[in-house]
Amino acid sequence: MKKLCLALVLMTTINGAWAAGSAVQLGTFRESDYAQRMVANAALAGVPASVKETKSADGTPMYHVRTPRMERQQAEQTVERLRKNQIDDCLILDN
């Protein structure tokens, strides 16, 4: 049985990130290698993604894996595509 992808709408501006529109966040990781693996898995599903490094409050590096900005409807379709490829823990970020 396939897991449901949790698609939450968040209002966010991590470090003043990315232009207006919706993006899909595929995950946040403490290890760069894990983030790069998620980018590769997204590519296999036909979804472009990239890694953005930020710092947590204590200075720990965090690696966010996200798609480029897109229209909201396209973001919803992207979540469905990811879910069909067993990438379940994704969020739609609206800005």
PDB file of C-alpha atoms in Angstrom:
ATOM      1  CA  MET A   1       0.000   0.000   0.000  1.00  0.00           C
ATOM      2  CA  LYS A   2       1.393   3.362  -0.991  1.00  0.00           C
ATOM      3  CA  LYS A   3       1.890   5.977   1.648  1.00  0.00           C
ATOM      4  CA  LEU A   4       0.111   9.250   1.245  1.00  0.00           C
ATOM      5  CA  CYS A   5       2.295  12.236   0.570  1.00  0.00           C
ATOM      6  CA  LEU A   6       1.728  14.907   3.151  1.00  0.00           C
ATOM      7  CA  ALA A   7       1.150  18.074   1.154  1.00  0.00           C
ATOM      8  CA  LEU A   8       1.081  21.020   3.508  1.00  0.00           C
ATOM      9  CA  VAL A   9       0.798  24.623   2.538  1.00  0.00           C
ATOM     10  CA  LEU A  10       3.346  26.739   4.349  1.00  0.00           C
ATOM     11  CA  MET A  11       4.033  30.422   4.192  1.00  0.00           C
ATOM     12  CA  THR A  12       7.813  30.607   4.286  1.00  0.00           C
ATOM     13  CA  THR A  13      10.824  32.681   3.388  1.00  0.00           C
ATOM     14  CA  ILE A  14      13.873  30.717   4.475  1.00  0.00           C
ATOM     15  CA  ASN A  15      16.718  33.224   4.172  1.00  0.00           C
ATOM     16  CA  GLY A  16      14.592  35.282   1.769  1.00  0.00           C
ATOM     17  CA  ALA A  17      14.581  32.244  -0.486  1.00  0.00           C
ATOM     18  CA  TRP A  18      13.249  31.911  -4.018  1.00  0.00           C
ATOM     19  CA  ALA A  19      10.870  34.059  -5.985  1.00  0.00           C
ATOM     20  CA  ALA A  20       7.062  34.101  -5.787  1.00  0.00           C
ATOM     21  CA  GLY A  21       5.111  30.978  -6.634  1.00  0.00           C
ATOM     22  CA  SER A  22       4.979  27.477  -5.219  1.00  0.00           C
ATOM     23  CA  ALA A  23       7.825  25.031  -4.772  1.00  0.00           C
ATOM     24  CA  VAL A  24       7.873  21.470  -3.513  1.00  0.00           C
ATOM     25  CA  GLN A  25      10.257  20.666  -0.684  1.00  0.00           C
ATOM     26  CA  LEU A  26      11.307  17.033  -0.806  1.00  0.00           C
ATOM     27  CA  GLY A  27      13.213  17.029   2.456  1.00  0.00           C
ATOM     28  CA  THR A  28      15.626  18.707   4.841  1.00  0.00           C
ATOM     29  CA  PHE A  29      18.783  16.865   5.832  1.00  0.00           C
ATOM     30  CA  ARG A  30      21.783  17.309   8.112  1.00  0.00           C
ATOM     31  CA  GLU A  31      24.025  15.422   5.698  1.00  0.00           C
ATOM     32  CA  SER A  32      24.766  16.719   2.210  1.00  0.00           C
ATOM     33  CA  ASP A  33      25.031  13.160   0.862  1.00  0.00           C
ATOM     34  CA  TYR A  34      21.426  12.402   1.831  1.00  0.00           C
ATOM     35  CA  ALA A  35      20.249  15.590   0.153  1.00  0.00           C
ATOM     36  CA  GLN A  36      22.140  14.727  -3.039  1.00  0.00           C
ATOM     37  CA  ARG A  37      20.556  11.253  -3.041  1.00  0.00           C
ATOM     38  CA  MET A  38      17.122  12.844  -2.830  1.00  0.00           C
ATOM     39  CA  VAL A  39      17.964  15.091  -5.797  1.00  0.00           C
ATOM     40  CA  ALA A  40      18.962  11.962  -7.753  1.00  0.00           C
ATOM     41  CA  ASN A  41      15.746  10.148  -6.750  1.00  0.00           C
ATOM     42  CA  ALA A  42      13.690  13.154  -7.822  1.00  0.00           C
ATOM     43  CA  ALA A  43      15.482  13.198 -11.185  1.00  0.00           C
ATOM     44  CA  LEU A  44      14.594   9.527 -11.683  1.00  0.00           C
ATOM     45  CA  ALA A  45      10.965  10.537 -11.111  1.00  0.00           C
ATOM     46  CA  GLY A  46      11.313  13.293 -13.724  1.00  0.00           C
ATOM     47  CA  VAL A  47      11.299  16.125 -11.161  1.00  0.00           C
ATOM     48  CA  PRO A  48      14.097  18.713 -11.158  1.00  0.00           C
ATOM     49  CA  ALA A  49      15.359  19.606  -7.684  1.00  0.00           C
ATOM     50  CA  SER A  50      18.346  21.297  -6.102  1.00  0.00           C
ATOM     51  CA  VAL A  51      19.949  21.645  -2.686  1.00  0.00           C
ATOM     52  CA  LYS A  52      20.093  24.881  -0.714  1.00  0.00           C
ATOM     53  CA  GLU A  53      22.332  24.979   2.346  1.00  0.00           C
ATOM     54  CA  THR A  54      21.238  27.003   5.359  1.00  0.00           C
ATOM     55  CA  LYS A  55      22.325  27.126   9.005  1.00  0.00           C
ATOM     56  CA  SER A  56      20.154  26.197  11.973  1.00  0.00           C
ATOM     57  CA  ALA A  57      19.988  28.468  15.023  1.00  0.00           C
ATOM     58  CA  ASP A  58      23.006  26.684  16.535  1.00  0.00           C
ATOM     59  CA  GLY A  59      25.020  26.956  13.319  1.00  0.00           C
ATOM     60  CA  THR A  60      24.500  23.365  12.142  1.00  0.00           C
ATOM     61  CA  PRO A  61      24.357  23.099   8.333  1.00  0.00           C
ATOM     62  CA  MET A  62      20.960  22.047   6.952  1.00  0.00           C
ATOM     63  CA  TYR A  63      20.378  20.953   3.371  1.00  0.00           C
ATOM     64  CA  HIS A  64      16.942  21.663   1.856  1.00  0.00           C
ATOM     65  CA  VAL A  65      15.933  19.815  -1.317  1.00  0.00           C
ATOM     66  CA  ARG A  66      13.422  21.767  -3.398  1.00  0.00           C
ATOM     67  CA  THR A  67      12.046  22.129  -6.881  1.00  0.00           C
ATOM     68  CA  PRO A  68      12.165  25.416  -8.775  1.00  0.00           C
ATOM     69  CA  ARG A  69       9.158  27.749  -8.295  1.00  0.00           C
ATOM     70  CA  MET A  70       6.062  26.925 -10.349  1.00  0.00           C
ATOM     71  CA  GLU A  71       2.328  27.540 -10.490  1.00  0.00           C
ATOM     72  CA  ARG A  72       0.357  26.018  -7.599  1.00  0.00           C
ATOM     73  CA  GLN A  73      -1.451  23.499  -9.851  1.00  0.00           C
ATOM     74  CA  GLN A  74       1.873  22.290 -11.249  1.00  0.00           C
ATOM     75  CA  ALA A  75       3.200  21.895  -7.681  1.00  0.00           C
ATOM     76  CA  GLU A  76       0.209  19.704  -6.809  1.00  0.00           C
ATOM     77  CA  GLN A  77       0.877  17.558  -9.902  1.00  0.00           C
ATOM     78  CA  THR A  78       4.540  17.316  -8.887  1.00  0.00           C
ATOM     79  CA  VAL A  79       3.544  16.041  -5.441  1.00  0.00           C
ATOM     80  CA  GLU A  80       1.421  13.348  -7.103  1.00  0.00           C
ATOM     81  CA  ARG A  81       4.318  12.335  -9.357  1.00  0.00           C
ATOM     82  CA  LEU A  82       6.671  12.132  -6.376  1.00  0.00           C
ATOM     83  CA  ARG A  83       4.153  10.079  -4.407  1.00  0.00           C
ATOM     84  CA  LYS A  84       3.839   7.608  -7.269  1.00  0.00           C
ATOM     85  CA  ASN A  85       7.619   7.205  -7.052  1.00  0.00           C
ATOM     86  CA  GLN A  86       7.634   6.554  -3.283  1.00  0.00           C
ATOM     87  CA  ILE A  87       8.863  10.041  -2.343  1.00  0.00           C
ATOM     88  CA  ASP A  88       6.234  10.607   0.296  1.00  0.00           C
ATOM     89  CA  ASP A  89       7.389  13.305   2.711  1.00  0.00           C
ATOM     90  CA  CYS A  90       7.063  16.399   0.573  1.00  0.00           C
ATOM     91  CA  LEU A  91       5.593  19.822   1.226  1.00  0.00           C
ATOM     92  CA  ILE A  92       4.191  22.498  -1.032  1.00  0.00           C
ATOM     93  CA  LEU A  93       5.709  25.843  -0.112  1.00  0.00           C
ATOM     94  CA  ASP A  94       3.785  28.951  -1.119  1.00  0.00           C
ATOM     95  CA  ASN A  95       5.440  32.333  -1.104  1.00  0.00           C
TER      96      ASN A  95
END
